[in-house]
Every structure is written in structure tokens, then in C-alpha cells.
């Protein structure tokens, strides 16, 4: 088993931490994992992304050209990863930041209004956790509880009081994505 | 012209390229002053700039003059090479405090000692901006940086270097002053000094340098406005503004 | 110790501390500044020496001085900074004392960029500084390997009184992976019989690299080589993947090696008998392992993030017995595994000929793939 995930968005959207949380959960599940950020000039433009690879064997490349899974937290990332996603893959899109429908029909695009959900929970910053929760609907190797445990185990002590809201964000993202999946025609989701 | 309308005009010596500096960074102000002086002196065509390694590494994108890009700290040596071959051209370096006062200390001291006929614009922002805010030789005692995380400890990390004071002891120096970029009045004075420095070079009166106290809001971790205050309240007292050396010949220059 | 997620650069810093690092001297440069920043905090906390030097030239000569005392000492930098250190490295080699240097390589030459590259292989492996001197060069491909090789670097440097250099590219420095740290050791203060630590109750010692009489220098050179032969005989390390029945073998170190592993796995799934040899010590180079494979395989593919530097070591070993092909991405570009998979398909669909310089056909392919536009 090997799965590659790219998380992309503006700097400040919690892209890198979202990836780290997944990496912690995968590690705690006994899997091998790599997390690698974009660094350097790319970051100056205000976009950030990270690639997480999880596997049950020694991981080769920490980067991937056509990921099967991706989270796009803003429009430029939606444009980019809708194009490069592997056929049959799943793209979680932050609906709050995009103004167009998906073009490709050979991938699953799950729209989740991450900003609104995060605001409802009472902390805008949690939009990354909403998206991660949504992603877990397409990543059976990691369960919501695994990510909760990872947060509990690895969140710096000064942020521990934020745990309940993080849990809620994960759960709300997961549930919202699940409702989106239910709308996908059966023959397509079996691809 | 007043400084107010200067702000909205693009000097001839500038290209169309928008700069990459962070909001509130005074690197951009320093660039503009240099460009305006090159314009006013009508020397854009005969000037060759030497860019440093530091946030100003892309200075060559913004000035409409010829430009070369030096290794970290070596700009005064490269400028020497250019100037010795083309003595009738105007050659300037634009260097940060890490570039000039740390890795390039040897080059700057010897260019000054030789009385090399070049102009140096020296941006003192008390840290290494480009690499993410590490301690520079100019970092103030007790100032927190990413490599002096509990504040610069002079016992183990030494004391700030006052470059203008130091270089002004050298015979080869014609003009060596410190100015600041923290408010319009000081910016005006800085521009006058830059003009004087280039005039020194054009007249073959030796090495000229203008040290400019500058901001780095991004790595100081404070707002642009507070950065200007920081310069005024903390940097100016540690790095007094003034003329450290103006040779008799330079004093005669009438602009 | 439990597994934790470690970022490559910080893992290197902490593992050096755990290995008993007594002093660190460095200068900021991307993409390894986290090593310096981490140690600027950690070393003073443990009462150990840390200095941010005025330059890499200063740093390496601080290393030189500290190494003369027998302390465990290191510096770290990235390509342009390492170039500045070449003088000090040559002196350290000539003085026959141990020192450790980490080079987190970036795209070059010149100022280049800060993206991951393997362009300093020749500088590291063939010497870089002046004079004729061997040095140990280790090339980790993962965070755990970097941790393990950090401790090994100190051990080997001290055992052979030699420079041990660790070369990795910026992606390993920035990457996070689960890894286990060894236990914390106090700074090493071994009683070396060469260290200049004050001649209290013993004959005084002199450490220098000057041998005015050429015959003395010649003897010194020969001693360096003899010592190196011991290193070559005992310290070669590499990792093998799917080699047992391999008809094609990829040779790649560091990140290029691990990217190749992904391609090899996919090719295996398609039934192509391909394996991977990943040198961990690139100096000493695993000549013998490669020589043995030469008898077994139909062709080699060398993959590097440069224009073919380790390639020369492979060519030297294979000596025209089977074709050696090359695939590189220089300048700070990290290849995707798909590209290497394409190369594997190309190899497997043959026929291949032995060429004097595999870079010729690679260059032609690069231009025609429009990955590079000819100018
Ligand atoms: C030989 C070498 N060492 C280190 C670096 C990394 N480096 C790039 S810019 C810089 C410091 C720049 O600081 P400063 O000169 O103060 O300029 P600022 O960015 O603050 O304007 C360093 C250390 C390098 N490029 N080359
Ligand atoms: S990092 Fe600092 S010096 Fe560099 S552009 Fe930004 S504010 Fe200016
Ligand atoms: Mg600076």
C-alpha cells in the first residue's frame, strides 16, 4: 500500500500543519511516512504546499507528479491539482475559495466549504482541519480518531485547549464530505 | 520637487519591474534614492552596479544600469575589478550588513584602504534578512534573532560593529557617513549623502560609502510602522547618524 | 527511544549533539540554516561551544582549531559555503585530524538556487581543496539514515583521522520522517595521542600540514593513501533493492536513489527485472559490489541530480563490459519517478550499445523531450 497526498493553498491557511497531522497519524499507525514542504522562492509568491506519502514499505520518492489525493484550499491550487491529479483520484476543494465547477470527469471532486464550517465552529484557522477531515473519507488507512490522537499527542502544550474545536472541525469536514460522496452516482464511485 | 511628489514618479534609472521587497521594508526607499541620484547626475548610462547576496540580490532587476552579481561579501572586490578596467565609469555596490560587515569584511576594508574610487551603499538592518533573520554583526546587544534566540549575548556573540566609524580611520576614504531611512526628513538627508558619495567618485576623490539604517519588519516580527520606530529609538542611539569622514577635497564639492 | 517525526536538518543537528558534539561553527545559508539555528539554542543550553562565524572560511578554520584539541567538532553549510571551506578542508586533511562537515547541496554553479541538487559530488568525493587527499563521504537518503550516519561520521573521522563529510540535498534537509534518536552522549574527550591540548606532563606536540622537504611530504601522501586503503577495505556501505534476479540495475545515491526505488517498484509490478544499488558511502565507493553486478546484468542506469558525476565512478568500474546509461536532472530539479520509469522501459526495450560517454545520448534526449530548450 502506498498513497500520496498533496495539500496546497495560501501561506497562512495551515497547509503545512495539515500535512504534519496526517504524517503523525500515519506514523502512530505504524506506517512509513514522508512529509515534504515546498520551500524557497515558491513560497515567496504566497502559495505553499506539502506532499505526504504514506506506505507500508520503505518509501521511495517523497514527491509525486500525479497524486491520487489532494486538498486544494484556494483557486490556484484547484486549477493546478485538478490538472495533475491521477485519474480516479480524489480532490478535496475548499469551496469557500473557488468560484467554478470542476472540469474533469475522471476524478472525484469533493467540494467542502471549509472557511464557513471553520467559522461556524468559531475559529477560522481550523479550515485546514475541516479539509483534512474531508480527505479522510478517501483515505481508509487513517481514521478520524487516529488524527484526533495525533493532535492530542503532538500539538504543543500551549495549544492543547484548542483540541475540542480541532476534533469538531475534523468531524464536520468528514461528515460534509460524506454527504458529497452520497451524491456521486454509484457506477462512478466504483471506478 | 518635494518628496511628496517624488514618491509617485518613477526615476529614469528604474526599470518597470515591481520590487520583491516585503511591505514596509526600506530597501525599496534606498533603491529609489540611488535611482534618483543617478537620474539627477545623468549617469545612468555610464553606471555599473554590483549586487550583493542578500535581499537586494535582485537589485539588478530594478536599476536601468548595467549590473553584475557578486558572491556573498565580494562586491567591493568585483567593483574594484570593474572600476580598474573602466576608470571613467561609475561603479557602485549595494550591500547588506551580513554581506559587507561579516563575510565581506576583508573586501570592504581593503577597498576602502586602497581608496578605491567606488561608491558603497550599505544597508544596515541589524540582521540577515534574506536567510530568515539570523544575527548579523550589527545586531544590537540583547536583540532576538533566529540565531540569538534569547537575545544577542555579547559575552559569547560579541558586540555590534560600527562600520562607518571603523572605515573612517582609513586614509583612502574620501566620504563616509551614516544616515537613516526612518522618516521623510532623514530620507532627504540620506539622498543628499548618496549624491555626495557619487560626486566623490565622479571627481576621483577616493572611496565613498553611505551607511543607511534600514528596517526589516518581516524578520523583526513587528509592523512596518513599529519598525520605523525601532530604528529611531534603538538603532539611531546605537549607530549615531553623522559624517564620519569627509575629506577636505570632498568638502569643496558644490552641488 | 520512540519514533518521532523529525525534520532532516534538525535531526542532523540533534543527532550530532547526541553523538557528543563538543563544538559547532557555522554560517547561515539556505537550505541548511535550521542546523545552525537549532544548535545556536541547543549547544549553549548544554554548555557546549557554538559560534556563528563571520563566514564559512572562518567557520572551517574554527573547526580546524577545535579539531586539533581532539574535540568532536563539526560545521555545516550548503554548496557556495562549502566552496569557501575548501582551504580549511585541505589543511585539515594535511594535518591528519578528524573533522565532520555536512553539505546540504543546492543548485549551482555560482549562486544558483536553493533547490535540491547533487551537484557537489565531485567536489566532495574527488577532493575540492588543493593537494592529494582522501576523505570519507556519506550520502543519506532519509532522515533516519542522516541520524545514523551523523554518529558514524564522527566515529569514522576519529578512527581514520580524516575528514568525514555528509552530503545530502535540500529535500532531505527539509523533509520530515519518523525517526529514532540515539541516547545523549556527553561531549567526547578521548585521549588522542596527537591532540594539542596543553603539554601537561608529556612531550609537546605540533599539529601542522607543512612538510618543507618534498620527501617528507611524499611520505605523508603515501601514508594518507595507505590509510585510505584501510577505509576502502572496511567502510564501504550501500543498500541493495531487488538485485537477486535483476537484469537491469539502477545506481543512484541520496534522493535520486530513493526516487529510483519508486520507479523500480512500479517496474517490478510490470514484470521488469530491475533492481537498485544505492551507495551510502560514495567515498569509498562500492566498486566491488558494482563489479560483481557487472557480471550479472545486461545494463546499468545511473540516475543523479546533476550532469553525471558519480557516473564516472560507475564507468570506471564497468569498463565497457555492459552498457551504462545515464539520466540526470541538474540545476535543482528533482526527478519524478515516472521519468525514471520511462528510462527503465527504454532500457528494457533495448537494444543498447556501450558508449564512451552516456551523457551524449542523455543530452540529446533532454533537448528532444523539451525538458530543456536548446539555446
Ligand atoms: C558563501 C555564502 N554563504 C552564505 C550564503 C547565504 N546568504 C545569502 S544572503 C545572506 C545574508 C544576507 O544578509 P545581509 O547581507 O544583511 O542582507 P539583507 O538580506 O539583510 O539585506 C546569507 C548568509 C551565501 N549565499 N553564500
Ligand atoms: S526580509 Fe527584511 S530586509 Fe528582506 S525584503 Fe523583507 S523586510 Fe526587507
Ligand atoms: Mg541585513
Tab-separated table of C-alpha atoms in Angstrom, chain C:
chain	number	residue	atom	x	y	z
C	1	UNK	CA	13.622	5.733	22.105
C	2	UNK	CA	10.206	6.162	20.444
C	3	UNK	CA	9.877	7.191	16.829
C	4	UNK	CA	9.219	10.886	16.351
C	5	UNK	CA	8.690	12.988	13.244
C	6	UNK	CA	11.959	14.792	12.607
C	7	UNK	CA	12.823	17.382	10.009
C	8	UNK	CA	16.077	16.414	8.266
C	9	UNK	CA	18.105	19.485	9.214
C	10	UNK	CA	17.026	19.431	12.852
C	11	UNK	CA	17.557	15.699	13.054
C	12	UNK	CA	21.114	16.176	11.842
C	13	UNK	CA	21.710	18.846	14.476
C	14	UNK	CA	20.224	16.837	17.311
C	15	UNK	CA	21.937	13.594	16.324
C	16	UNK	CA	25.285	15.401	16.272
C	17	UNK	CA	24.550	16.660	19.783
C	18	UNK	CA	23.637	13.106	20.854
C	19	UNK	CA	26.882	11.815	19.352
C	20	UNK	CA	28.839	14.031	21.733
C	21	UNK	CA	29.423	17.101	19.589
C	22	UNK	CA	31.624	19.440	21.601
C	23	UNK	CA	31.696	22.437	19.303
C	24	UNK	CA	29.849	23.745	16.258
C	25	UNK	CA	30.937	26.571	13.997
C	26	UNK	CA	28.832	27.720	11.063
C	27	UNK	CA	27.396	30.478	8.946
C	28	UNK	CA	23.777	30.829	7.747
C	29	UNK	CA	22.950	29.551	4.299
C	30	UNK	CA	19.758	28.102	2.869
C	31	UNK	CA	18.740	25.250	2.787
C	32	UNK	CA	20.574	24.204	5.934
C	33	UNK	CA	20.229	27.243	8.203
C	34	UNK	CA	17.976	25.244	10.550
C	35	UNK	CA	21.038	23.244	11.613
C	36	UNK	CA	22.781	26.427	12.741
C	37	UNK	CA	19.642	27.888	14.296
C	38	UNK	CA	18.888	24.692	16.188
C	39	UNK	CA	22.429	24.442	17.525
C	40	UNK	CA	22.540	28.159	18.425
C	41	UNK	CA	19.936	27.247	21.028
C	42	UNK	CA	20.833	23.675	21.901
C	43	UNK	CA	24.611	23.874	22.330
C	44	UNK	CA	24.691	26.734	24.868
C	45	UNK	CA	21.857	25.019	26.750
C	46	UNK	CA	24.204	22.045	27.251
C	47	UNK	CA	27.212	24.225	27.996
C	48	UNK	CA	28.860	23.312	24.703
C	49	UNK	CA	30.565	25.620	22.215
C	50	UNK	CA	28.637	27.345	19.439
C	51	UNK	CA	29.870	30.185	17.275
C	52	UNK	CA	28.192	31.820	14.317
C	53	UNK	CA	31.334	32.640	12.396
C	54	UNK	CA	31.882	35.688	10.209
C	55	UNK	CA	31.977	33.441	7.152
C	56	UNK	CA	32.373	29.827	6.117
C	57	UNK	CA	36.071	30.485	5.826
C	58	UNK	CA	36.085	31.493	9.461
C	59	UNK	CA	33.874	28.567	10.418
C	60	UNK	CA	36.019	25.847	8.863
C	61	UNK	CA	39.167	27.239	10.435
C	62	UNK	CA	37.441	27.348	13.820
C	63	UNK	CA	36.661	23.693	13.159
C	64	UNK	CA	40.334	23.180	12.309
C	65	UNK	CA	41.438	24.691	15.608
C	66	UNK	CA	38.889	22.853	17.708
C	67	UNK	CA	39.669	19.572	15.942
C	68	UNK	CA	43.332	19.952	16.908
C	69	UNK	CA	42.282	19.679	20.545
C	70	UNK	CA	40.658	16.291	19.955
C	71	UNK	CA	37.104	17.536	20.487
C	72	UNK	CA	34.181	16.266	18.420
C	73	UNK	CA	33.577	19.177	16.120
C	74	UNK	CA	31.614	19.948	13.001
C	75	UNK	CA	30.332	22.567	10.645
C	76	UNK	CA	27.516	22.535	8.136
C	77	UNK	CA	26.826	24.557	5.051
C	78	UNK	CA	25.453	24.440	1.546
C	79	UNK	CA	27.252	24.447	-1.786
C	80	UNK	CA	28.560	28.059	-2.073
C	81	UNK	CA	29.604	27.995	1.566
C	82	UNK	CA	31.336	24.655	1.190
C	83	UNK	CA	33.329	26.069	-1.702
C	84	UNK	CA	34.688	28.686	0.689
C	85	UNK	CA	35.697	25.950	3.101
C	86	UNK	CA	37.962	24.151	0.686
C	87	UNK	CA	41.123	25.790	2.001
C	88	UNK	CA	40.404	24.656	5.546
C	89	UNK	CA	39.469	21.159	4.428
C	90	UNK	CA	42.768	20.749	2.642
C	91	UNK	CA	44.671	21.876	5.742
C	92	UNK	CA	42.658	19.570	7.976
C	93	UNK	CA	43.392	16.683	5.627
C	94	UNK	CA	47.074	17.576	5.532
C	95	UNK	CA	47.225	17.740	9.319
C	96	UNK	CA	45.541	14.317	9.587
C	97	UNK	CA	42.956	15.223	12.178
C	98	UNK	CA	39.270	14.283	12.340
C	99	UNK	CA	36.523	16.746	11.432
C	100	UNK	CA	32.954	16.439	10.242
C	101	UNK	CA	31.238	18.611	7.651
C	102	UNK	CA	27.659	18.470	6.370
C	103	UNK	CA	26.843	19.830	2.903
C	104	UNK	CA	23.127	20.257	2.192
C	105	UNK	CA	23.576	20.703	-1.535
C	106	UNK	CA	21.692	23.145	-3.752
C	107	UNK	CA	21.536	24.009	-7.434
C	108	UNK	CA	24.680	25.568	-8.891
C	109	UNK	CA	27.227	26.590	-10.085
C	110	UNK	CA	27.653	30.067	-8.630
C	111	UNK	CA	24.794	31.435	-6.593
C	112	UNK	CA	22.470	29.045	-8.432
C	113	UNK	CA	19.352	28.472	-6.369
C	114	UNK	CA	18.293	26.843	-3.128
C	115	UNK	CA	16.547	23.843	-4.653
C	116	UNK	CA	17.713	20.256	-4.010
C	117	UNK	CA	20.695	19.108	-6.065
C	118	UNK	CA	23.581	16.656	-6.021
C	119	UNK	CA	25.970	18.833	-7.926
C	120	UNK	CA	28.802	18.777	-5.408
C	121	UNK	CA	29.567	15.057	-5.696
C	122	UNK	CA	32.840	15.650	-7.485
C	123	UNK	CA	33.854	18.427	-5.112
C	124	UNK	CA	33.203	16.156	-2.141
C	125	UNK	CA	34.456	12.856	-3.476
C	126	UNK	CA	37.424	13.935	-5.572
C	127	UNK	CA	38.725	16.454	-3.058
C	128	UNK	CA	37.755	20.022	-3.874
C	129	UNK	CA	40.612	21.537	-1.927
C	130	UNK	CA	44.173	21.536	-3.209
C	131	UNK	CA	46.569	18.663	-2.788
C	132	UNK	CA	46.093	14.944	-2.882
C	133	UNK	CA	43.930	13.789	-0.030
C	134	UNK	CA	41.223	11.206	0.552
C	135	UNK	CA	38.071	11.866	2.534
C	136	UNK	CA	35.068	9.863	3.621
C	137	UNK	CA	31.775	10.942	2.054
C	138	UNK	CA	28.430	9.633	3.260
C	139	UNK	CA	25.173	10.198	1.387
C	140	UNK	CA	21.994	9.667	3.415
C	141	UNK	CA	18.700	9.297	1.581
C	142	UNK	CA	16.354	9.594	4.542
C	143	UNK	CA	16.082	11.337	7.879
C	144	UNK	CA	16.824	8.154	9.831
C	145	UNK	CA	19.844	7.455	7.685
C	146	UNK	CA	21.076	11.017	8.248
C	147	UNK	CA	20.795	10.476	12.007
C	148	UNK	CA	22.647	7.176	11.866
C	149	UNK	CA	25.342	8.462	9.539
C	150	UNK	CA	25.933	11.535	11.681
C	151	UNK	CA	27.168	9.394	14.551
C	152	UNK	CA	29.080	7.195	12.133
C	153	UNK	CA	30.765	10.260	10.607
C	154	UNK	CA	32.331	11.167	13.940
C	155	UNK	CA	33.406	7.579	14.599
C	156	UNK	CA	34.995	7.172	11.179
C	157	UNK	CA	36.625	10.606	11.236
C	158	UNK	CA	38.274	9.780	14.557
C	159	UNK	CA	39.164	6.213	13.660
C	160	UNK	CA	40.959	7.241	10.466
C	161	UNK	CA	41.940	10.799	11.457
C	162	UNK	CA	40.230	12.049	8.366
C	163	UNK	CA	37.511	14.387	7.164
C	164	UNK	CA	34.100	12.779	7.088
C	165	UNK	CA	31.618	14.668	5.016
C	166	UNK	CA	27.922	14.060	4.772
C	167	UNK	CA	26.328	15.196	1.523
C	168	UNK	CA	22.596	15.404	1.120
C	169	UNK	CA	20.308	17.535	-0.948
C	170	UNK	CA	17.951	20.210	0.298
C	171	UNK	CA	14.931	17.904	0.119
C	172	UNK	CA	16.310	15.549	2.784
C	173	UNK	CA	17.087	18.616	4.893
C	174	UNK	CA	13.509	19.908	4.637
C	175	UNK	CA	11.713	16.566	4.768
C	176	UNK	CA	10.033	15.152	7.869
C	177	UNK	CA	10.090	11.415	8.508
C	178	UNK	CA	9.598	9.210	11.543
C	179	UNK	CA	12.965	8.515	13.093
C	180	UNK	CA	14.578	7.305	16.251
C	181	UNK	CA	17.305	9.254	18.035
C	182	UNK	CA	20.166	7.581	19.863
C	183	UNK	CA	20.778	8.343	23.554
C	184	UNK	CA	22.505	11.598	24.503
C	185	UNK	CA	26.260	11.334	24.964
C	186	UNK	CA	28.463	13.777	26.810
C	187	UNK	CA	30.972	15.603	24.590
C	188	UNK	CA	33.786	13.263	23.660
C	189	UNK	CA	37.112	13.989	25.285
C	190	UNK	CA	39.078	10.999	24.104
C	191	UNK	CA	42.775	10.999	24.974
C	192	UNK	CA	44.148	11.055	21.444
C	193	UNK	CA	47.920	10.763	21.270
C	194	UNK	CA	48.074	13.582	18.724
C	195	UNK	CA	45.816	16.213	20.262
C	196	UNK	CA	47.307	19.603	21.160
C	197	UNK	CA	45.569	20.206	24.445
C	198	UNK	CA	48.445	21.526	26.522
C	199	UNK	CA	51.646	19.557	27.153
C	200	UNK	CA	50.927	18.916	30.806
C	201	UNK	CA	53.356	16.166	31.924
C	202	UNK	CA	54.121	14.988	28.403
C	203	UNK	CA	56.244	15.833	25.371
C	204	UNK	CA	54.871	18.811	23.487
C	205	UNK	CA	53.020	18.124	20.219
C	206	UNK	CA	52.815	20.066	16.997
C	207	UNK	CA	49.982	19.840	14.502
C	208	UNK	CA	50.714	21.245	11.078
C	209	UNK	CA	50.305	20.481	7.409
C	210	UNK	CA	53.675	21.838	6.370
C	211	UNK	CA	56.350	19.421	5.099
C	212	UNK	CA	59.030	21.573	3.549
C	213	UNK	CA	61.123	18.629	2.468
C	214	UNK	CA	59.310	17.087	-0.500
C	215	UNK	CA	60.410	13.629	0.646
C	216	UNK	CA	58.588	14.134	3.918
C	217	UNK	CA	55.522	15.361	2.061
C	218	UNK	CA	55.770	12.345	-0.219
C	219	UNK	CA	55.832	10.046	2.799
C	220	UNK	CA	52.836	11.865	4.201
C	221	UNK	CA	50.965	11.457	0.934
C	222	UNK	CA	51.743	7.740	0.871
C	223	UNK	CA	50.573	7.408	4.479
C	224	UNK	CA	47.309	9.095	3.530
C	225	UNK	CA	46.800	6.603	0.730
C	226	UNK	CA	47.659	3.621	2.919
C	227	UNK	CA	45.173	4.829	5.490
C	228	UNK	CA	42.621	5.278	2.713
C	229	UNK	CA	43.142	1.693	1.566
C	230	UNK	CA	42.029	0.611	5.041
C	231	UNK	CA	38.933	2.757	4.732
C	232	UNK	CA	38.183	1.241	1.336
C	233	UNK	CA	38.595	-2.270	2.662
C	234	UNK	CA	36.422	-1.810	5.731
C	235	UNK	CA	33.960	1.024	5.405
C	236	UNK	CA	32.040	0.593	2.163
C	237	UNK	CA	28.303	0.787	2.746
C	238	UNK	CA	25.420	0.550	0.313
C	239	UNK	CA	21.872	-0.665	0.130
C	240	UNK	CA	20.559	-3.229	-2.323
C	241	UNK	CA	16.990	-3.482	-3.598
C	242	UNK	CA	15.634	-6.297	-5.801
C	243	UNK	CA	19.081	-7.257	-7.047
C	244	UNK	CA	18.881	-11.076	-6.861
C	245	UNK	CA	17.498	-11.650	-10.350
C	246	UNK	CA	17.961	-8.148	-11.768
C	247	UNK	CA	18.764	-7.828	-15.463
C	248	UNK	CA	18.941	-4.065	-15.181
C	249	UNK	CA	20.382	-2.192	-12.251
C	250	UNK	CA	19.930	1.452	-11.366
C	251	UNK	CA	22.714	3.117	-9.423
C	252	UNK	CA	21.740	6.256	-7.553
C	253	UNK	CA	22.611	7.877	-4.222
C	254	UNK	CA	20.607	10.040	-1.837
C	255	UNK	CA	17.328	11.401	-3.135
C	256	UNK	CA	17.975	10.288	-6.719
C	257	UNK	CA	18.364	6.771	-5.309
C	258	UNK	CA	15.129	6.839	-3.393
C	259	UNK	CA	13.183	8.312	-6.308
C	260	UNK	CA	14.567	5.426	-8.381
C	261	UNK	CA	13.256	2.992	-5.765
C	262	UNK	CA	9.687	4.100	-6.536
C	263	UNK	CA	10.297	3.529	-10.242
C	264	UNK	CA	11.869	0.136	-9.575
C	265	UNK	CA	8.847	-0.959	-7.534
C	266	UNK	CA	6.482	0.003	-10.336
C	267	UNK	CA	8.602	-1.641	-12.994
C	268	UNK	CA	8.755	-4.837	-10.922
C	269	UNK	CA	4.965	-4.816	-10.723
C	270	UNK	CA	5.011	-4.788	-14.531
C	271	UNK	CA	7.350	-7.778	-14.558
C	272	UNK	CA	10.566	-5.944	-15.486
C	273	UNK	CA	13.554	-7.417	-13.676
C	274	UNK	CA	15.158	-4.262	-12.420
C	275	UNK	CA	16.981	-3.576	-9.173
C	276	UNK	CA	18.662	-0.698	-7.380
C	277	UNK	CA	22.072	-0.232	-5.823
C	278	UNK	CA	22.119	2.812	-3.575
C	279	UNK	CA	25.628	3.736	-2.397
C	280	UNK	CA	25.592	5.075	1.165
C	281	UNK	CA	29.310	5.745	1.218
C	282	UNK	CA	30.049	7.437	-2.078
C	283	UNK	CA	33.640	7.654	-0.931
C	284	UNK	CA	34.748	4.905	-0.501
C	285	UNK	CA	32.616	3.965	-3.475
C	286	UNK	CA	31.158	0.421	-3.632
C	287	UNK	CA	33.352	-0.609	-6.584
C	288	UNK	CA	33.367	-4.281	-5.637
C	289	UNK	CA	29.605	-4.660	-5.345
C	290	UNK	CA	29.204	-2.950	-8.679
C	291	UNK	CA	31.914	-5.060	-10.251
C	292	UNK	CA	30.119	-8.233	-9.205
C	293	UNK	CA	26.826	-6.965	-10.623
C	294	UNK	CA	28.530	-6.240	-13.921
C	295	UNK	CA	28.827	-9.975	-14.462
C	296	UNK	CA	25.110	-10.448	-13.896
C	297	UNK	CA	23.259	-7.592	-15.573
C	298	UNK	CA	22.507	-6.518	-19.124
C	299	UNK	CA	22.782	-2.799	-18.484
C	300	UNK	CA	23.136	-0.148	-15.801
C	301	UNK	CA	21.238	3.092	-15.461
C	302	UNK	CA	22.858	5.823	-13.385
C	303	UNK	CA	20.454	8.439	-12.007
C	304	UNK	CA	21.688	11.636	-10.375
C	305	UNK	CA	20.540	15.175	-9.686
C	306	UNK	CA	23.484	16.575	-11.637
C	307	UNK	CA	25.042	16.149	-15.083
C	308	UNK	CA	26.675	12.809	-14.340
C	309	UNK	CA	29.311	12.873	-11.624
C	310	UNK	CA	29.022	9.522	-9.840
C	311	UNK	CA	28.530	8.241	-13.378
C	312	UNK	CA	32.312	8.418	-13.796
C	313	UNK	CA	32.821	6.061	-10.849
C	314	UNK	CA	30.359	3.623	-12.390
C	315	UNK	CA	32.048	3.819	-15.801
C	316	UNK	CA	35.393	3.245	-14.120
C	317	UNK	CA	34.089	0.021	-12.595
C	318	UNK	CA	32.082	-1.319	-15.507
C	319	UNK	CA	34.867	-0.573	-18.015
C	320	UNK	CA	32.733	-1.082	-21.107
C	321	UNK	CA	31.669	-4.624	-20.265
C	322	UNK	CA	27.958	-3.766	-20.420
C	323	UNK	CA	26.120	-0.594	-21.461
C	324	UNK	CA	25.812	2.162	-18.880
C	325	UNK	CA	23.022	4.655	-19.441
C	326	UNK	CA	22.504	7.955	-17.658
C	327	UNK	CA	19.530	10.001	-16.541
C	328	UNK	CA	20.092	13.232	-14.647
C	329	UNK	CA	18.143	16.319	-13.630
C	330	UNK	CA	20.617	19.091	-12.835
C	331	UNK	CA	20.179	22.649	-11.610
C	332	UNK	CA	17.904	21.957	-8.646
C	333	UNK	CA	15.259	19.865	-10.412
C	334	UNK	CA	14.176	16.716	-8.581
C	335	UNK	CA	13.117	13.967	-10.987
C	336	UNK	CA	9.718	12.349	-10.595
C	337	UNK	CA	9.740	8.586	-10.503
C	338	UNK	CA	7.737	8.494	-13.754
C	339	UNK	CA	10.760	9.831	-15.593
C	340	UNK	CA	12.949	7.068	-14.264
C	341	UNK	CA	10.249	4.535	-15.061
C	342	UNK	CA	10.326	5.761	-18.675
C	343	UNK	CA	14.072	5.213	-18.663
C	344	UNK	CA	13.608	1.681	-17.331
C	345	UNK	CA	11.187	0.971	-20.178
C	346	UNK	CA	13.735	2.318	-22.613
C	347	UNK	CA	16.400	0.029	-21.205
C	348	UNK	CA	14.124	-2.988	-21.213
C	349	UNK	CA	13.059	-2.466	-24.818
C	350	UNK	CA	16.722	-2.390	-25.911
C	351	UNK	CA	18.927	-2.728	-27.861
C	352	UNK	CA	21.611	-0.776	-26.028
C	353	UNK	CA	25.179	-0.176	-27.033
C	354	UNK	CA	28.244	0.585	-24.977
C	355	UNK	CA	29.116	4.236	-25.471
C	356	UNK	CA	32.149	6.213	-24.391
C	357	UNK	CA	30.027	8.894	-22.778
C	358	UNK	CA	26.414	8.122	-21.863
C	359	UNK	CA	25.924	11.862	-21.337
C	360	UNK	CA	25.852	12.366	-25.123
C	361	UNK	CA	22.627	10.457	-25.700
C	362	UNK	CA	21.149	11.774	-22.451
C	363	UNK	CA	21.759	15.338	-23.563
C	364	UNK	CA	20.102	14.616	-26.894
C	365	UNK	CA	17.103	13.096	-25.116
C	366	UNK	CA	16.873	16.070	-22.743
C	367	UNK	CA	16.750	18.508	-25.634
C	368	UNK	CA	14.265	16.482	-27.620
C	369	UNK	CA	11.981	15.940	-24.625
C	370	UNK	CA	11.852	19.719	-24.462
C	371	UNK	CA	12.651	19.434	-20.828
C	372	UNK	CA	15.397	21.806	-21.834
C	373	UNK	CA	15.214	24.186	-24.764
C	374	UNK	CA	18.433	24.418	-26.714
C	375	UNK	CA	19.836	27.924	-26.958
